[in-house]
């Protein structure tokens, strides 16, 4: 199957959907109205990756590609750029930022390749107001944004020398959170302080994840899904006994939960 031909066909389908004889829903969409769908499709790709299902991944990658083509079509209609422009820019960027592959530059290992990518990226944007932390979108999920910001700070040496640093920081932030909570939350200012301390603790946990080479966003997604699976099994086991889960005591639910943990 020719991927170029299929991509051209997808472009033509998208143009038809946006035409006068096209779909009313597609015709009314804008860059702004499509934003939630782009995010949803990206997360559905992640879900397919977690399932390790090639068939599901194939489908979800298609849905994500549709969002790219849709935005490119809207831009083309406004005279800003086309899908061909997007592809040309991407191809040029990949070649430009991989001189160790497409030129004679040498790098040793994956970390050096990433550092080289960031250095080239910084030179390309040197005419803009620059910070070591530039380039991390504020629209990223909070855990992902914290991870990216910390990684950028680390590249200029603002980092713990080894993993005991973030471990100690987590302990410190947890103690500060408990101290604020024990002092009592009597006002909006107290609630904001509690939220701030909780945020500091989360930020420290993200930093530990970086040292342990764990992606916090994915780790939390997996833990949440594990909870969902176990909770549903809990409901099923209670139903099999002719019981409603909400009618059980906390001790009874905890016993079922521990049994489920051993089983799943």
PDB file of C-alpha atoms in Angstrom:
ATOM      1  CA  UNK A   1       0.000   0.000   0.000  1.00  0.00           C
ATOM      2  CA  UNK A   2       1.330   3.428  -0.982  1.00  0.00           C
ATOM      3  CA  UNK A   3       1.307   5.766   2.042  1.00  0.00           C
ATOM      4  CA  UNK A   4       1.692   8.879  -0.110  1.00  0.00           C
ATOM      5  CA  UNK A   5      -1.349   7.966  -2.172  1.00  0.00           C
ATOM      6  CA  UNK A   6      -3.426   7.212   0.928  1.00  0.00           C
ATOM      7  CA  UNK A   7      -2.400  10.536   2.494  1.00  0.00           C
ATOM      8  CA  UNK A   8      -3.497  12.372  -0.648  1.00  0.00           C
ATOM      9  CA  UNK A   9      -6.812  10.500  -0.504  1.00  0.00           C
ATOM     10  CA  UNK A  10      -7.262  11.553   3.132  1.00  0.00           C
ATOM     11  CA  UNK A  11      -6.630  15.185   2.157  1.00  0.00           C
ATOM     12  CA  UNK A  12      -9.251  14.925  -0.582  1.00  0.00           C
ATOM     13  CA  UNK A  13     -11.791  13.377   1.812  1.00  0.00           C
ATOM     14  CA  UNK A  14     -11.144  16.192   4.281  1.00  0.00           C
ATOM     15  CA  UNK A  15     -11.608  18.836   1.583  1.00  0.00           C
ATOM     16  CA  UNK A  16     -14.912  17.185   0.589  1.00  0.00           C
ATOM     17  CA  UNK A  17     -16.130  17.109   4.199  1.00  0.00           C
ATOM     18  CA  UNK A  18     -15.373  20.841   4.474  1.00  0.00           C
ATOM     19  CA  UNK A  19     -16.962  21.735   1.117  1.00  0.00           C
ATOM     20  CA  UNK A  20     -20.429  23.119   0.426  1.00  0.00           C
ATOM     21  CA  UNK A  21     -21.685  19.579  -0.179  1.00  0.00           C
ATOM     22  CA  UNK A  22     -19.857  18.220   2.845  1.00  0.00           C
ATOM     23  CA  UNK A  23     -20.764  17.433   6.453  1.00  0.00           C
ATOM     24  CA  UNK A  24     -22.479  20.187   8.497  1.00  0.00           C
ATOM     25  CA  UNK A  25     -20.498  19.252  11.628  1.00  0.00           C
ATOM     26  CA  UNK A  26     -17.117  19.285   9.872  1.00  0.00           C
ATOM     27  CA  UNK A  27     -17.931  22.562   8.140  1.00  0.00           C
ATOM     28  CA  UNK A  28     -18.622  24.413  11.405  1.00  0.00           C
ATOM     29  CA  UNK A  29     -15.370  23.399  13.137  1.00  0.00           C
ATOM     30  CA  UNK A  30     -12.518  25.808  13.910  1.00  0.00           C
ATOM     31  CA  UNK A  31      -8.996  25.395  15.295  1.00  0.00           C
ATOM     32  CA  UNK A  32     -10.364  26.309  18.711  1.00  0.00           C
ATOM     33  CA  UNK A  33     -13.386  23.994  18.622  1.00  0.00           C
ATOM     34  CA  UNK A  34     -11.163  21.040  17.677  1.00  0.00           C
ATOM     35  CA  UNK A  35      -8.793  21.423  20.640  1.00  0.00           C
ATOM     36  CA  UNK A  36     -10.490  18.901  22.965  1.00  0.00           C
ATOM     37  CA  UNK A  37     -10.587  16.261  20.217  1.00  0.00           C
ATOM     38  CA  UNK A  38      -6.852  16.571  19.609  1.00  0.00           C
ATOM     39  CA  UNK A  39      -6.179  15.977  23.292  1.00  0.00           C
ATOM     40  CA  UNK A  40      -8.669  13.096  23.500  1.00  0.00           C
ATOM     41  CA  UNK A  41      -7.169  11.328  20.490  1.00  0.00           C
ATOM     42  CA  UNK A  42      -3.627  11.661  21.895  1.00  0.00           C
ATOM     43  CA  UNK A  43      -4.735  10.036  25.147  1.00  0.00           C
ATOM     44  CA  UNK A  44      -6.536   7.274  23.274  1.00  0.00           C
ATOM     45  CA  UNK A  45      -3.262   6.508  21.468  1.00  0.00           C
ATOM     46  CA  UNK A  46      -1.617   6.192  24.893  1.00  0.00           C
ATOM     47  CA  UNK A  47      -4.384   3.823  25.997  1.00  0.00           C
ATOM     48  CA  UNK A  48      -3.792   1.639  22.923  1.00  0.00           C
ATOM     49  CA  UNK A  49      -0.068   1.575  23.693  1.00  0.00           C
ATOM     50  CA  UNK A  50      -0.798   0.456  27.245  1.00  0.00           C
ATOM     51  CA  UNK A  51      -3.010  -2.348  25.916  1.00  0.00           C
ATOM     52  CA  UNK A  52      -0.212  -3.419  23.567  1.00  0.00           C
ATOM     53  CA  UNK A  53      -2.857  -3.990  20.908  1.00  0.00           C
ATOM     54  CA  UNK A  54      -1.528  -3.359  17.366  1.00  0.00           C
ATOM     55  CA  UNK A  55      -5.067  -3.271  15.940  1.00  0.00           C
ATOM     56  CA  UNK A  56      -6.254  -0.683  18.460  1.00  0.00           C
ATOM     57  CA  UNK A  57      -3.062   1.359  18.033  1.00  0.00           C
ATOM     58  CA  UNK A  58      -3.506   1.352  14.255  1.00  0.00           C
ATOM     59  CA  UNK A  59      -7.034   2.733  14.637  1.00  0.00           C
ATOM     60  CA  UNK A  60      -6.116   5.391  17.202  1.00  0.00           C
ATOM     61  CA  UNK A  61      -3.092   6.613  15.227  1.00  0.00           C
ATOM     62  CA  UNK A  62      -5.477   7.122  12.308  1.00  0.00           C
ATOM     63  CA  UNK A  63      -7.810   9.172  14.488  1.00  0.00           C
ATOM     64  CA  UNK A  64      -4.884  11.284  15.693  1.00  0.00           C
ATOM     65  CA  UNK A  65      -3.663  11.794  12.123  1.00  0.00           C
ATOM     66  CA  UNK A  66      -7.156  12.981  11.200  1.00  0.00           C
ATOM     67  CA  UNK A  67      -6.785  15.830  13.678  1.00  0.00           C
ATOM     68  CA  UNK A  68      -3.511  16.910  12.050  1.00  0.00           C
ATOM     69  CA  UNK A  69      -5.070  16.813   8.574  1.00  0.00           C
ATOM     70  CA  UNK A  70      -8.184  18.659   9.816  1.00  0.00           C
ATOM     71  CA  UNK A  71      -6.112  21.533  11.267  1.00  0.00           C
ATOM     72  CA  UNK A  72      -3.986  21.697   8.113  1.00  0.00           C
ATOM     73  CA  UNK A  73      -7.137  21.924   5.972  1.00  0.00           C
ATOM     74  CA  UNK A  74      -8.472  24.800   8.096  1.00  0.00           C
ATOM     75  CA  UNK A  75      -5.125  26.591   7.724  1.00  0.00           C
ATOM     76  CA  UNK A  76      -5.123  26.009   3.956  1.00  0.00           C
ATOM     77  CA  UNK A  77      -8.617  27.500   3.662  1.00  0.00           C
ATOM     78  CA  UNK A  78      -7.342  30.615   5.465  1.00  0.00           C
ATOM     79  CA  UNK A  79      -4.297  30.823   3.186  1.00  0.00           C
ATOM     80  CA  UNK A  80      -1.821  30.238   6.025  1.00  0.00           C
ATOM     81  CA  UNK A  81      -0.209  26.885   5.153  1.00  0.00           C
ATOM     82  CA  UNK A  82      -0.992  23.444   3.754  1.00  0.00           C
ATOM     83  CA  UNK A  83      -0.389  19.884   4.899  1.00  0.00           C
ATOM     84  CA  UNK A  84       2.502  19.749   2.408  1.00  0.00           C
ATOM     85  CA  UNK A  85       4.057  22.731   4.224  1.00  0.00           C
ATOM     86  CA  UNK A  86       3.680  20.916   7.572  1.00  0.00           C
ATOM     87  CA  UNK A  87       5.383  17.797   6.167  1.00  0.00           C
ATOM     88  CA  UNK A  88       8.168  19.799   4.493  1.00  0.00           C
ATOM     89  CA  UNK A  89       8.909  21.690   7.724  1.00  0.00           C
ATOM     90  CA  UNK A  90       8.939  18.451   9.709  1.00  0.00           C
ATOM     91  CA  UNK A  91      11.266  16.693   7.267  1.00  0.00           C
ATOM     92  CA  UNK A  92      13.669  19.636   7.253  1.00  0.00           C
ATOM     93  CA  UNK A  93      13.643  19.827  11.072  1.00  0.00           C
ATOM     94  CA  UNK A  94      14.358  16.115  11.488  1.00  0.00           C
ATOM     95  CA  UNK A  95      17.339  16.309   9.141  1.00  0.00           C
ATOM     96  CA  UNK A  96      18.613  19.582  10.659  1.00  0.00           C
ATOM     97  CA  UNK A  97      18.424  18.308  14.246  1.00  0.00           C
ATOM     98  CA  UNK A  98      20.035  14.938  13.511  1.00  0.00           C
ATOM     99  CA  UNK A  99      23.432  15.983  12.102  1.00  0.00           C
ATOM    100  CA  UNK A 100      24.900  12.788  13.613  1.00  0.00           C
ATOM    101  CA  UNK A 101      22.685  10.831  11.199  1.00  0.00           C
ATOM    102  CA  UNK A 102      22.449  13.027   8.098  1.00  0.00           C
ATOM    103  CA  UNK A 103      25.802  14.843   8.395  1.00  0.00           C
ATOM    104  CA  UNK A 104      29.257  14.012   9.717  1.00  0.00           C
ATOM    105  CA  UNK A 105      28.769  15.071  13.339  1.00  0.00           C
ATOM    106  CA  UNK A 106      29.404  12.394  15.982  1.00  0.00           C
ATOM    107  CA  UNK A 107      27.520  11.850  19.247  1.00  0.00           C
ATOM    108  CA  UNK A 108      27.972   9.184  21.897  1.00  0.00           C
ATOM    109  CA  UNK A 109      24.686   7.717  23.128  1.00  0.00           C
ATOM    110  CA  UNK A 110      21.073   8.779  23.398  1.00  0.00           C
ATOM    111  CA  UNK A 111      21.637  11.486  26.054  1.00  0.00           C
ATOM    112  CA  UNK A 112      24.210  13.238  23.880  1.00  0.00           C
ATOM    113  CA  UNK A 113      21.794  13.099  20.944  1.00  0.00           C
ATOM    114  CA  UNK A 114      19.066  14.769  23.061  1.00  0.00           C
ATOM    115  CA  UNK A 115      21.515  17.446  24.287  1.00  0.00           C
ATOM    116  CA  UNK A 116      22.533  18.127  20.686  1.00  0.00           C
ATOM    117  CA  UNK A 117      18.862  18.408  19.640  1.00  0.00           C
ATOM    118  CA  UNK A 118      18.214  20.958  22.403  1.00  0.00           C
ATOM    119  CA  UNK A 119      21.327  22.980  21.490  1.00  0.00           C
ATOM    120  CA  UNK A 120      20.292  23.167  17.827  1.00  0.00           C
ATOM    121  CA  UNK A 121      16.729  24.059  18.853  1.00  0.00           C
ATOM    122  CA  UNK A 122      18.031  26.869  21.102  1.00  0.00           C
ATOM    123  CA  UNK A 123      20.161  28.312  18.260  1.00  0.00           C
ATOM    124  CA  UNK A 124      17.153  28.282  15.930  1.00  0.00           C
ATOM    125  CA  UNK A 125      15.157  30.331  18.429  1.00  0.00           C
ATOM    126  CA  UNK A 126      17.975  32.620  19.607  1.00  0.00           C
ATOM    127  CA  UNK A 127      16.265  35.733  18.197  1.00  0.00           C
ATOM    128  CA  UNK A 128      13.374  35.217  20.650  1.00  0.00           C
ATOM    129  CA  UNK A 129      13.429  36.163  24.375  1.00  0.00           C
ATOM    130  CA  UNK A 130      15.305  33.209  25.807  1.00  0.00           C
ATOM    131  CA  UNK A 131      15.200  31.276  29.068  1.00  0.00           C
ATOM    132  CA  UNK A 132      16.553  27.829  29.812  1.00  0.00           C
ATOM    133  CA  UNK A 133      12.941  26.904  30.564  1.00  0.00           C
ATOM    134  CA  UNK A 134      11.476  28.228  27.308  1.00  0.00           C
ATOM    135  CA  UNK A 135       9.563  25.935  25.010  1.00  0.00           C
ATOM    136  CA  UNK A 136       7.395  24.059  27.521  1.00  0.00           C
ATOM    137  CA  UNK A 137       3.730  24.733  26.627  1.00  0.00           C
ATOM    138  CA  UNK A 138       1.549  25.958  29.481  1.00  0.00           C
ATOM    139  CA  UNK A 139      -1.222  23.737  28.085  1.00  0.00           C
ATOM    140  CA  UNK A 140       0.651  20.522  28.941  1.00  0.00           C
ATOM    141  CA  UNK A 141      -0.901  18.375  31.677  1.00  0.00           C
ATOM    142  CA  UNK A 142       0.548  19.529  35.013  1.00  0.00           C
ATOM    143  CA  UNK A 143       2.686  16.438  35.668  1.00  0.00           C
ATOM    144  CA  UNK A 144       4.090  16.487  32.143  1.00  0.00           C
ATOM    145  CA  UNK A 145       4.872  20.220  32.322  1.00  0.00           C
ATOM    146  CA  UNK A 146       6.644  19.798  35.674  1.00  0.00           C
ATOM    147  CA  UNK A 147       8.716  16.959  34.204  1.00  0.00           C
ATOM    148  CA  UNK A 148       9.745  18.997  31.154  1.00  0.00           C
ATOM    149  CA  UNK A 149      10.585  22.125  33.201  1.00  0.00           C
ATOM    150  CA  UNK A 150      12.728  20.125  35.628  1.00  0.00           C
ATOM    151  CA  UNK A 151      14.572  18.386  32.786  1.00  0.00           C
ATOM    152  CA  UNK A 152      15.386  21.739  31.168  1.00  0.00           C
ATOM    153  CA  UNK A 153      16.650  23.158  34.477  1.00  0.00           C
ATOM    154  CA  UNK A 154      18.813  20.055  34.954  1.00  0.00           C
ATOM    155  CA  UNK A 155      20.485  20.567  31.570  1.00  0.00           C
ATOM    156  CA  UNK A 156      22.057  23.811  32.814  1.00  0.00           C
ATOM    157  CA  UNK A 157      23.216  22.180  36.077  1.00  0.00           C
ATOM    158  CA  UNK A 158      20.327  23.146  38.385  1.00  0.00           C
ATOM    159  CA  UNK A 159      19.848  19.661  39.762  1.00  0.00           C
ATOM    160  CA  UNK A 160      20.525  17.322  42.654  1.00  0.00           C
ATOM    161  CA  UNK A 161      23.797  15.379  42.353  1.00  0.00           C
ATOM    162  CA  UNK A 162      22.041  12.055  43.030  1.00  0.00           C
ATOM    163  CA  UNK A 163      18.695  10.489  43.954  1.00  0.00           C
ATOM    164  CA  UNK A 164      18.954  11.070  47.730  1.00  0.00           C
ATOM    165  CA  UNK A 165      18.397  14.781  47.038  1.00  0.00           C
ATOM    166  CA  UNK A 166      14.844  14.466  45.707  1.00  0.00           C
ATOM    167  CA  UNK A 167      14.072  11.757  48.285  1.00  0.00           C
ATOM    168  CA  UNK A 168      14.998  14.143  51.116  1.00  0.00           C
ATOM    169  CA  UNK A 169      13.017  16.942  49.436  1.00  0.00           C
ATOM    170  CA  UNK A 170       9.895  14.755  49.320  1.00  0.00           C
ATOM    171  CA  UNK A 171      10.193  14.121  53.065  1.00  0.00           C
ATOM    172  CA  UNK A 172      10.641  17.855  53.718  1.00  0.00           C
ATOM    173  CA  UNK A 173       7.642  18.845  51.566  1.00  0.00           C
ATOM    174  CA  UNK A 174       5.429  16.150  53.129  1.00  0.00           C
ATOM    175  CA  UNK A 175       6.268  17.449  56.612  1.00  0.00           C
ATOM    176  CA  UNK A 176       5.468  21.022  55.548  1.00  0.00           C
ATOM    177  CA  UNK A 177       2.108  19.890  54.118  1.00  0.00           C
ATOM    178  CA  UNK A 178       1.222  18.080  57.350  1.00  0.00           C
ATOM    179  CA  UNK A 179       2.270  21.110  59.424  1.00  0.00           C
ATOM    180  CA  UNK A 180      -0.042  23.441  57.457  1.00  0.00           C
ATOM    181  CA  UNK A 181      -2.921  20.956  57.716  1.00  0.00           C
ATOM    182  CA  UNK A 182      -2.402  20.445  61.461  1.00  0.00           C
ATOM    183  CA  UNK A 183      -2.403  24.217  62.000  1.00  0.00           C
ATOM    184  CA  UNK A 184      -5.958  24.216  60.655  1.00  0.00           C
ATOM    185  CA  UNK A 185      -7.576  25.612  57.513  1.00  0.00           C
ATOM    186  CA  UNK A 186      -9.639  28.551  58.729  1.00  0.00           C
ATOM    187  CA  UNK A 187      -9.569  30.895  55.737  1.00  0.00           C
ATOM    188  CA  UNK A 188      -9.118  31.027  51.947  1.00  0.00           C
ATOM    189  CA  UNK A 189      -5.499  32.028  52.528  1.00  0.00           C
ATOM    190  CA  UNK A 190      -4.972  28.876  54.606  1.00  0.00           C
ATOM    191  CA  UNK A 191      -6.559  26.764  51.846  1.00  0.00           C
ATOM    192  CA  UNK A 192      -4.279  28.361  49.233  1.00  0.00           C
ATOM    193  CA  UNK A 193      -1.252  27.643  51.434  1.00  0.00           C
ATOM    194  CA  UNK A 194      -2.355  24.027  51.798  1.00  0.00           C
ATOM    195  CA  UNK A 195      -2.766  23.762  48.028  1.00  0.00           C
ATOM    196  CA  UNK A 196       0.670  25.322  47.521  1.00  0.00           C
ATOM    197  CA  UNK A 197       2.323  22.816  49.864  1.00  0.00           C
ATOM    198  CA  UNK A 198       0.518  19.947  48.161  1.00  0.00           C
ATOM    199  CA  UNK A 199       1.751  21.246  44.799  1.00  0.00           C
ATOM    200  CA  UNK A 200       5.316  21.411  46.129  1.00  0.00           C
ATOM    201  CA  UNK A 201       5.043  17.777  47.216  1.00  0.00           C
ATOM    202  CA  UNK A 202       3.774  16.725  43.786  1.00  0.00           C
ATOM    203  CA  UNK A 203       6.562  18.704  42.116  1.00  0.00           C
ATOM    204  CA  UNK A 204       9.128  16.893  44.271  1.00  0.00           C
ATOM    205  CA  UNK A 205       7.618  13.507  43.383  1.00  0.00           C
ATOM    206  CA  UNK A 206       7.913  14.375  39.682  1.00  0.00           C
ATOM    207  CA  UNK A 207      11.578  15.218  40.261  1.00  0.00           C
ATOM    208  CA  UNK A 208      12.134  11.815  41.879  1.00  0.00           C
ATOM    209  CA  UNK A 209      10.424  10.168  38.896  1.00  0.00           C
ATOM    210  CA  UNK A 210      12.933  11.887  36.594  1.00  0.00           C
ATOM    211  CA  UNK A 211      15.843  10.468  38.592  1.00  0.00           C
ATOM    212  CA  UNK A 212      14.277   7.000  38.468  1.00  0.00           C
ATOM    213  CA  UNK A 213      13.588   7.370  34.706  1.00  0.00           C
ATOM    214  CA  UNK A 214       9.839   7.035  35.278  1.00  0.00           C
ATOM    215  CA  UNK A 215       7.329   9.067  33.255  1.00  0.00           C
ATOM    216  CA  UNK A 216       5.005  10.414  35.999  1.00  0.00           C
ATOM    217  CA  UNK A 217       2.036  10.971  33.686  1.00  0.00           C
ATOM    218  CA  UNK A 218       2.139   7.358  32.501  1.00  0.00           C
ATOM    219  CA  UNK A 219       2.834   6.016  35.989  1.00  0.00           C
ATOM    220  CA  UNK A 220      -0.242   7.788  37.360  1.00  0.00           C
ATOM    221  CA  UNK A 221      -2.376   6.620  34.421  1.00  0.00           C
ATOM    222  CA  UNK A 222      -1.331   3.014  35.076  1.00  0.00           C
ATOM    223  CA  UNK A 223      -1.979   3.272  38.808  1.00  0.00           C
ATOM    224  CA  UNK A 224      -5.404   4.789  38.165  1.00  0.00           C
ATOM    225  CA  UNK A 225      -6.285   2.004  35.726  1.00  0.00           C
ATOM    226  CA  UNK A 226      -5.097  -0.589  38.251  1.00  0.00           C
ATOM    227  CA  UNK A 227      -7.393   0.966  40.858  1.00  0.00           C
ATOM    228  CA  UNK A 228     -10.305   0.934  38.399  1.00  0.00           C
ATOM    229  CA  UNK A 229      -9.746  -2.762  37.564  1.00  0.00           C
ATOM    230  CA  UNK A 230      -9.583  -3.762  41.236  1.00  0.00           C
ATOM    231  CA  UNK A 231     -12.581  -1.646  42.191  1.00  0.00           C
ATOM    232  CA  UNK A 232     -14.709  -3.187  39.440  1.00  0.00           C
ATOM    233  CA  UNK A 233     -13.664  -6.658  40.610  1.00  0.00           C
ATOM    234  CA  UNK A 234     -14.669  -5.579  44.103  1.00  0.00           C
ATOM    235  CA  UNK A 235     -18.123  -4.636  42.840  1.00  0.00           C
ATOM    236  CA  UNK A 236     -18.436  -7.943  40.987  1.00  0.00           C
ATOM    237  CA  UNK A 237     -17.419  -9.994  44.037  1.00  0.00           C
ATOM    238  CA  UNK A 238     -19.886  -8.145  46.238  1.00  0.00           C
ATOM    239  CA  UNK A 239     -22.640  -8.686  43.644  1.00  0.00           C
ATOM    240  CA  UNK A 240     -21.789 -12.395  43.461  1.00  0.00           C
ATOM    241  CA  UNK A 241     -22.517 -12.556  47.192  1.00  0.00           C
ATOM    242  CA  UNK A 242     -25.819 -10.779  46.659  1.00  0.00           C
ATOM    243  CA  UNK A 243     -24.490  -7.637  48.321  1.00  0.00           C
ATOM    244  CA  UNK A 244     -24.438  -3.992  47.279  1.00  0.00           C
ATOM    245  CA  UNK A 245     -20.960  -2.525  47.690  1.00  0.00           C
ATOM    246  CA  UNK A 246     -22.276   0.659  49.294  1.00  0.00           C
ATOM    247  CA  UNK A 247     -24.028  -1.423  51.974  1.00  0.00           C
ATOM    248  CA  UNK A 248     -20.755  -2.999  53.152  1.00  0.00           C
ATOM    249  CA  UNK A 249     -18.785  -1.576  56.048  1.00  0.00           C
ATOM    250  CA  UNK A 250     -15.378  -0.066  55.389  1.00  0.00           C
ATOM    251  CA  UNK A 251     -13.784  -3.070  57.111  1.00  0.00           C
ATOM    252  CA  UNK A 252     -15.674  -5.486  54.832  1.00  0.00           C
ATOM    253  CA  UNK A 253     -14.698  -3.519  51.730  1.00  0.00           C
ATOM    254  CA  UNK A 254     -11.084  -3.394  52.893  1.00  0.00           C
ATOM    255  CA  UNK A 255     -11.051  -7.166  53.354  1.00  0.00           C
ATOM    256  CA  UNK A 256     -12.386  -7.710  49.828  1.00  0.00           C
ATOM    257  CA  UNK A 257      -9.863  -5.182  48.502  1.00  0.00           C
ATOM    258  CA  UNK A 258      -6.919  -6.997  50.111  1.00  0.00           C
ATOM    259  CA  UNK A 259      -8.158 -10.292  48.717  1.00  0.00           C
ATOM    260  CA  UNK A 260      -8.420  -8.725  45.276  1.00  0.00           C
ATOM    261  CA  UNK A 261      -4.889  -7.278  45.503  1.00  0.00           C
ATOM    262  CA  UNK A 262      -3.528 -10.786  46.080  1.00  0.00           C
ATOM    263  CA  UNK A 263      -5.541 -12.162  43.176  1.00  0.00           C
ATOM    264  CA  UNK A 264      -4.941  -9.448  40.530  1.00  0.00           C
TER     265      UNK A 264
END
